[in-house]
mmCIF file of C-alpha atoms and ligand atoms in Angstrom:
data_model
loop_
_atom_site.group_PDB
_atom_site.id
_atom_site.type_symbol
_atom_site.label_atom_id
_atom_site.label_comp_id
_atom_site.label_asym_id
_atom_site.label_seq_id
_atom_site.Cartn_x
_atom_site.Cartn_y
_atom_site.Cartn_z
ATOM 1 C CA MET A 1 0.000 0.000 0.000
ATOM 2 C CA ARG A 2 1.269 3.464 -0.953
ATOM 3 C CA ILE A 3 0.160 6.075 1.584
ATOM 4 C CA ALA A 4 0.515 9.649 0.344
ATOM 5 C CA ARG A 5 -0.034 13.012 2.000
ATOM 6 C CA PHE A 6 -1.311 15.621 -0.414
ATOM 7 C CA THR A 7 -3.106 18.914 -0.878
ATOM 8 C CA THR A 8 -5.462 20.261 -3.482
ATOM 9 C CA GLY A 9 -4.972 23.766 -2.120
ATOM 10 C CA ASP A 10 -6.544 23.343 1.294
ATOM 11 C CA GLU A 11 -5.580 21.372 4.415
ATOM 12 C CA PRO A 12 -3.292 18.367 3.858
ATOM 13 C CA ARG A 13 -5.108 15.072 3.485
ATOM 14 C CA TYR A 14 -4.041 11.441 3.134
ATOM 15 C CA GLY A 15 -4.804 8.923 0.458
ATOM 16 C CA VAL A 16 -3.799 5.562 -0.954
ATOM 17 C CA VAL A 17 -2.113 5.607 -4.370
ATOM 18 C CA GLY A 18 -2.836 2.763 -6.754
ATOM 19 C CA GLN A 19 -5.765 1.316 -4.813
ATOM 20 C CA ASP A 20 -7.475 -1.420 -6.901
ATOM 21 C CA GLY A 21 -4.756 -1.109 -9.542
ATOM 22 C CA ALA A 22 -5.547 2.513 -10.430
ATOM 23 C CA ALA A 23 -1.906 3.666 -10.457
ATOM 24 C CA ASP A 24 -2.740 7.219 -11.509
ATOM 25 C CA GLU A 25 -5.387 7.745 -8.833
ATOM 26 C CA ILE A 26 -5.393 8.554 -5.156
ATOM 27 C CA ALA A 27 -8.183 7.149 -2.972
ATOM 28 C CA VAL A 28 -8.807 9.621 -0.161
ATOM 29 C CA ILE A 29 -8.828 8.280 3.416
ATOM 30 C CA THR A 30 -10.109 9.782 6.653
ATOM 31 C CA GLY A 31 -7.735 11.039 9.329
ATOM 32 C CA ASP A 32 -4.045 10.398 9.798
ATOM 33 C CA PRO A 33 -3.000 6.813 9.017
ATOM 34 C CA LEU A 34 -0.380 7.011 11.775
ATOM 35 C CA TYR A 35 -3.127 7.121 14.354
ATOM 36 C CA THR A 36 -6.324 5.829 12.758
ATOM 37 C CA PRO A 37 -7.088 2.699 10.709
ATOM 38 C CA ILE A 38 -7.314 3.188 6.931
ATOM 39 C CA GLN A 39 -10.879 4.152 6.076
ATOM 40 C CA TYR A 40 -11.798 5.288 2.551
ATOM 41 C CA THR A 41 -14.037 8.321 2.045
ATOM 42 C CA GLY A 42 -15.033 7.117 -1.420
ATOM 43 C CA GLU A 43 -13.478 10.171 -3.069
ATOM 44 C CA ARG A 44 -10.892 9.497 -5.768
ATOM 45 C CA LEU A 45 -8.609 12.069 -7.340
ATOM 46 C CA ALA A 46 -6.242 12.016 -10.301
ATOM 47 C CA LEU A 47 -2.676 11.787 -8.992
ATOM 48 C CA ASP A 48 -1.491 14.500 -11.361
ATOM 49 C CA GLY A 49 -4.198 16.826 -10.051
ATOM 50 C CA VAL A 50 -2.880 16.920 -6.479
ATOM 51 C CA ARG A 51 0.351 18.209 -4.948
ATOM 52 C CA LEU A 52 2.196 15.528 -3.004
ATOM 53 C CA LEU A 53 3.577 16.680 0.363
ATOM 54 C CA ALA A 54 6.203 15.102 2.601
ATOM 55 C CA PRO A 55 4.434 11.811 3.437
ATOM 56 C CA VAL A 56 5.146 12.364 7.110
ATOM 57 C CA ILE A 57 6.145 15.335 9.258
ATOM 58 C CA PRO A 58 8.057 13.742 12.116
ATOM 59 C CA ARG A 59 6.548 14.916 15.425
ATOM 60 C CA SER A 60 9.798 14.526 17.285
ATOM 61 C CA LYS A 61 12.809 13.509 15.218
ATOM 62 C CA VAL A 62 14.579 12.310 12.125
ATOM 63 C CA ILE A 63 17.316 9.910 13.141
ATOM 64 C CA GLY A 64 20.246 9.712 10.760
ATOM 65 C CA ILE A 65 22.722 6.866 10.443
ATOM 66 C CA GLY A 66 26.226 7.744 9.302
ATOM 67 C CA ARG A 67 28.727 5.582 7.421
ATOM 68 C CA ASN A 68 26.427 2.612 6.884
ATOM 69 C CA TYR A 69 27.663 1.524 3.427
ATOM 70 C CA ALA A 70 31.250 0.274 3.059
ATOM 71 C CA ASP A 71 31.732 1.901 -0.353
ATOM 72 C CA HIS A 72 30.643 5.297 1.006
ATOM 73 C CA ILE A 73 33.056 4.970 3.959
ATOM 74 C CA GLN A 74 35.774 4.265 1.412
ATOM 75 C CA GLU A 75 35.011 7.321 -0.720
ATOM 76 C CA MET A 76 35.001 9.535 2.391
ATOM 77 C CA ALA A 77 38.289 8.073 3.647
ATOM 78 C CA GLY A 78 40.325 11.039 2.429
ATOM 79 C CA GLN A 79 38.168 13.450 4.396
ATOM 80 C CA MET A 80 37.455 11.490 7.565
ATOM 81 C CA SER A 81 39.790 8.541 7.828
ATOM 82 C CA GLU A 82 38.039 6.202 10.188
ATOM 83 C CA PRO A 83 37.214 2.502 10.050
ATOM 84 C CA PRO A 84 33.590 1.327 9.731
ATOM 85 C CA PRO A 85 31.779 2.117 12.998
ATOM 86 C CA PRO A 86 31.546 -0.852 15.410
ATOM 87 C CA GLU A 87 27.907 0.069 16.104
ATOM 88 C CA PRO A 88 25.469 2.308 14.185
ATOM 89 C CA LEU A 89 26.642 5.926 14.107
ATOM 90 C CA VAL A 90 23.607 7.989 15.127
ATOM 91 C CA PHE A 91 22.820 11.664 14.533
ATOM 92 C CA LEU A 92 19.662 13.787 14.433
ATOM 93 C CA LYS A 93 18.114 16.046 11.816
ATOM 94 C CA PRO A 94 15.484 18.527 13.046
ATOM 95 C CA ASN A 95 11.938 18.048 11.759
ATOM 96 C CA THR A 96 12.159 21.581 10.338
ATOM 97 C CA SER A 97 14.546 20.186 7.701
ATOM 98 C CA VAL A 98 11.800 18.012 6.184
ATOM 99 C CA ILE A 99 10.364 18.981 2.785
ATOM 100 C CA GLY A 100 8.266 17.072 0.274
ATOM 101 C CA PRO A 101 8.473 16.071 -3.381
ATOM 102 C CA ASP A 102 9.329 18.960 -5.725
ATOM 103 C CA ASP A 103 9.944 21.392 -2.843
ATOM 104 C CA PRO A 104 13.252 23.199 -3.394
ATOM 105 C CA ILE A 105 16.412 22.200 -1.536
ATOM 106 C CA VAL A 106 17.782 25.598 -0.485
ATOM 107 C CA ARG A 107 21.562 25.980 -0.414
ATOM 108 C CA PRO A 108 22.485 28.279 2.498
ATOM 109 C CA PRO A 109 25.160 30.962 2.075
ATOM 110 C CA GLN A 110 27.259 29.350 4.847
ATOM 111 C CA SER A 111 28.171 26.424 2.580
ATOM 112 C CA THR A 112 29.752 26.060 -0.834
ATOM 113 C CA GLU A 113 29.566 22.261 -0.833
ATOM 114 C CA VAL A 114 25.994 21.019 -0.420
ATOM 115 C CA HIS A 115 25.791 17.287 -1.217
ATOM 116 C CA TYR A 116 22.930 14.909 -1.956
ATOM 117 C CA GLU A 117 22.783 11.554 -0.118
ATOM 118 C CA GLY A 118 20.080 9.202 -1.409
ATOM 119 C CA GLU A 119 18.784 6.933 1.355
ATOM 120 C CA LEU A 120 16.105 4.468 2.342
ATOM 121 C CA ALA A 121 14.000 5.979 5.141
ATOM 122 C CA VAL A 122 12.045 3.987 7.715
ATOM 123 C CA VAL A 123 8.806 5.534 9.006
ATOM 124 C CA ILE A 124 7.956 4.489 12.551
ATOM 125 C CA GLY A 125 4.348 3.508 13.248
ATOM 126 C CA ARG A 126 2.481 2.849 16.443
ATOM 127 C CA LEU A 127 3.901 0.783 19.300
ATOM 128 C CA CYS A 128 2.018 -2.309 18.142
ATOM 129 C CA GLN A 129 3.388 -1.902 14.609
ATOM 130 C CA VAL A 130 6.907 -0.563 14.958
ATOM 131 C CA VAL A 131 7.521 0.124 11.260
ATOM 132 C CA LEU A 132 4.658 1.737 9.354
ATOM 133 C CA GLY A 133 6.531 1.690 6.066
ATOM 134 C CA TYR A 134 9.326 3.099 3.954
ATOM 135 C CA THR A 135 9.997 6.116 1.806
ATOM 136 C CA CYS A 136 12.889 7.765 -0.030
ATOM 137 C CA ALA A 137 15.063 10.348 1.695
ATOM 138 C CA ASN A 138 17.760 12.750 0.662
ATOM 139 C CA ASP A 139 20.079 13.343 3.636
ATOM 140 C CA VAL A 140 21.308 16.678 2.253
ATOM 141 C CA THR A 141 24.637 17.589 3.829
ATOM 142 C CA ALA A 142 26.811 20.704 3.788
ATOM 143 C CA ARG A 143 30.031 18.717 3.489
ATOM 144 C CA ASP A 144 32.332 21.657 4.224
ATOM 145 C CA LEU A 145 30.456 22.451 7.458
ATOM 146 C CA GLN A 146 30.446 18.762 8.414
ATOM 147 C CA ARG A 147 34.260 18.777 8.247
ATOM 148 C CA LYS A 148 34.563 22.158 9.951
ATOM 149 C CA ASP A 149 32.130 21.607 12.828
ATOM 150 C CA GLY A 150 33.153 18.068 13.750
ATOM 151 C CA GLN A 151 29.578 17.295 14.792
ATOM 152 C CA TRP A 152 26.810 17.291 12.251
ATOM 153 C CA SER A 153 23.799 19.257 13.529
ATOM 154 C CA ARG A 154 24.406 22.304 11.360
ATOM 155 C CA ALA A 155 25.734 20.462 8.299
ATOM 156 C CA LYS A 156 22.676 18.217 8.096
ATOM 157 C CA GLY A 157 20.073 20.370 9.813
ATOM 158 C CA PHE A 158 19.335 23.352 7.566
ATOM 159 C CA ASP A 159 15.735 23.924 6.528
ATOM 160 C CA SER A 160 14.964 21.820 3.428
ATOM 161 C CA PHE A 161 17.854 19.376 4.055
ATOM 162 C CA CYS A 162 15.583 16.342 4.506
ATOM 163 C CA PRO A 163 13.389 15.742 1.452
ATOM 164 C CA LEU A 164 11.072 12.741 2.023
ATOM 165 C CA GLY A 165 8.654 11.038 -0.363
ATOM 166 C CA PRO A 166 6.939 10.498 -2.666
ATOM 167 C CA TRP A 167 4.814 8.339 -0.335
ATOM 168 C CA ILE A 168 5.074 5.674 2.363
ATOM 169 C CA VAL A 169 5.047 2.089 1.136
ATOM 170 C CA THR A 170 3.902 -0.492 3.673
ATOM 171 C CA ASP A 171 4.446 -4.256 3.459
ATOM 172 C CA LEU A 172 7.758 -3.956 1.622
ATOM 173 C CA ASP A 173 10.745 -6.295 1.965
ATOM 174 C CA VAL A 174 13.627 -3.814 2.099
ATOM 175 C CA SER A 175 16.437 -6.350 2.491
ATOM 176 C CA ASP A 176 17.706 -5.977 -1.090
ATOM 177 C CA LEU A 177 16.317 -2.984 -2.997
ATOM 178 C CA ARG A 178 18.149 -0.977 -5.660
ATOM 179 C CA LEU A 179 18.723 2.672 -4.711
ATOM 180 C CA ILE A 180 19.617 5.175 -7.430
ATOM 181 C CA THR A 181 20.336 8.896 -7.147
ATOM 182 C CA ARG A 182 20.268 11.012 -10.303
ATOM 183 C CA LEU A 183 21.500 14.562 -10.776
ATOM 184 C CA ASP A 184 19.911 16.169 -13.828
ATOM 185 C CA GLY A 185 19.071 12.676 -15.042
ATOM 186 C CA VAL A 186 22.623 11.314 -14.683
ATOM 187 C CA THR A 187 23.022 8.374 -12.289
ATOM 188 C CA VAL A 188 25.457 9.338 -9.517
ATOM 189 C CA GLN A 189 24.650 6.742 -6.839
ATOM 190 C CA ASP A 190 23.651 3.156 -7.566
ATOM 191 C CA GLY A 191 23.571 0.854 -4.551
ATOM 192 C CA ARG A 192 21.500 -1.856 -2.936
ATOM 193 C CA THR A 193 20.074 -1.935 0.564
ATOM 194 C CA SER A 194 21.648 -5.376 0.958
ATOM 195 C CA GLN A 195 24.936 -3.452 1.275
ATOM 196 C CA LEU A 196 23.826 -1.756 4.510
ATOM 197 C CA LEU A 197 26.384 -2.557 7.216
ATOM 198 C CA PHE A 198 23.601 -2.437 9.827
ATOM 199 C CA ASP A 199 20.231 -3.535 8.431
ATOM 200 C CA VAL A 200 16.843 -1.986 9.194
ATOM 201 C CA PRO A 201 15.857 -4.271 12.114
ATOM 202 C CA THR A 202 19.252 -3.634 13.718
ATOM 203 C CA LEU A 203 18.899 0.141 13.263
ATOM 204 C CA VAL A 204 15.379 0.227 14.731
ATOM 205 C CA ALA A 205 16.506 -1.877 17.693
ATOM 206 C CA HIS A 206 19.620 0.246 18.219
ATOM 207 C CA ALA A 207 17.738 3.551 18.009
ATOM 208 C CA SER A 208 15.202 2.179 20.509
ATOM 209 C CA THR A 209 17.948 1.747 23.074
ATOM 210 C CA ILE A 210 18.589 5.518 22.887
ATOM 211 C CA PHE A 211 15.304 7.243 22.060
ATOM 212 C CA THR A 212 11.601 6.601 22.526
ATOM 213 C CA LEU A 213 10.473 6.105 18.939
ATOM 214 C CA LEU A 214 7.204 7.950 18.363
ATOM 215 C CA PRO A 215 4.752 7.467 15.503
ATOM 216 C CA GLY A 216 5.981 9.471 12.531
ATOM 217 C CA ASP A 217 9.632 9.440 13.520
ATOM 218 C CA VAL A 218 11.931 8.673 10.621
ATOM 219 C CA ILE A 219 15.221 6.808 10.419
ATOM 220 C CA CYS A 220 17.452 7.592 7.437
ATOM 221 C CA THR A 221 19.514 4.475 7.006
ATOM 222 C CA GLY A 222 22.676 5.817 5.358
ATOM 223 C CA THR A 223 23.908 6.444 1.857
ATOM 224 C CA PRO A 224 25.901 4.368 -0.649
ATOM 225 C CA ALA A 225 28.916 5.660 -2.600
ATOM 226 C CA GLY A 226 28.707 8.472 -5.108
ATOM 227 C CA VAL A 227 27.815 11.486 -2.961
ATOM 228 C CA GLY A 228 28.594 14.835 -4.525
ATOM 229 C CA PRO A 229 27.697 18.498 -4.808
ATOM 230 C CA MET A 230 24.529 20.068 -6.197
ATOM 231 C CA ARG A 231 24.247 23.485 -7.817
ATOM 232 C CA ALA A 232 21.311 25.845 -8.000
ATOM 233 C CA GLY A 233 19.199 25.033 -11.046
ATOM 234 C CA GLN A 234 19.884 21.316 -10.856
ATOM 235 C CA ARG A 235 17.312 18.635 -10.019
ATOM 236 C CA VAL A 236 18.104 15.661 -7.792
ATOM 237 C CA GLU A 237 16.120 12.421 -7.715
ATOM 238 C CA VAL A 238 16.277 9.493 -5.322
ATOM 239 C CA GLU A 239 14.636 6.333 -6.659
ATOM 240 C CA ILE A 240 14.210 3.159 -4.623
ATOM 241 C CA GLU A 241 12.905 -0.032 -6.155
ATOM 242 C CA GLY A 242 9.384 -0.777 -4.913
ATOM 243 C CA ILE A 243 8.896 2.720 -3.490
ATOM 244 C CA GLY A 244 9.184 5.312 -6.262
ATOM 245 C CA THR A 245 11.076 8.499 -7.049
ATOM 246 C CA LEU A 246 11.603 11.567 -4.877
ATOM 247 C CA GLY A 247 12.622 14.577 -6.966
ATOM 248 C CA ASN A 248 13.609 18.067 -5.803
ATOM 249 C CA PRO A 249 14.972 21.173 -7.504
ATOM 250 C CA VAL A 250 17.982 22.958 -5.980
ATOM 251 C CA VAL A 251 18.033 26.703 -5.387
ATOM 252 C CA ASP A 252 20.284 29.198 -3.591
ATOM 253 C CA ARG A 253 18.937 31.083 -0.601
ATOM 254 C CA SER A 254 18.144 34.549 -1.853
HETATM 255 MG MG1 MG B 1 23.419 10.197 5.194
#
């Protein structure tokens, strides 16, 4: 099931994309699927007639996982020479960094080196159903500030630095999915979630030993090799097999 959050100009609503095989339609549901069972209103809308929003606005936190693909650790070795972490390397992104599909990633004037990082994101559900589903994330990172600051709150925390979408897919086996990042249509990252050093169940369990995981919290699971800079005017896409494509334009803060 593909759960989307969308607007037609008024308050955000939720719907299920592709219900009954209608891939280009969204079946509207009542309430917030994080807290209420899926119940259809009977209204159906054309997918291209709505604006998709970030499928979830985390109430409390976006948890990031650093250095979770061996090939990415290798490519970063010149900048931060450290071995693979012995346990998941955890950081936080503020929920104010979350944007949705087609919202602009805004490059702040403090950085000249804003990178994309395509990632699988886990969306936490209710206590009785720990994982609600999965979506695509772009863990946008000001690489120069990451090196300069030593810790990562600023480098990864700017407004618009956590695009999520296009929707949440439930009932998905994420143990071996292809993840591709494209910059202006050119493939720059091409990995598989089977290459995660710490897999999703391990990450959820590890994060649970630190934080209370609330419904709507998100865990970004780490990025494969191929990270690189984005310029204003470019468009970045993160595509994950079985989920879909998250695309965002890049602009400079005016
Ligand atoms: Mg990352």
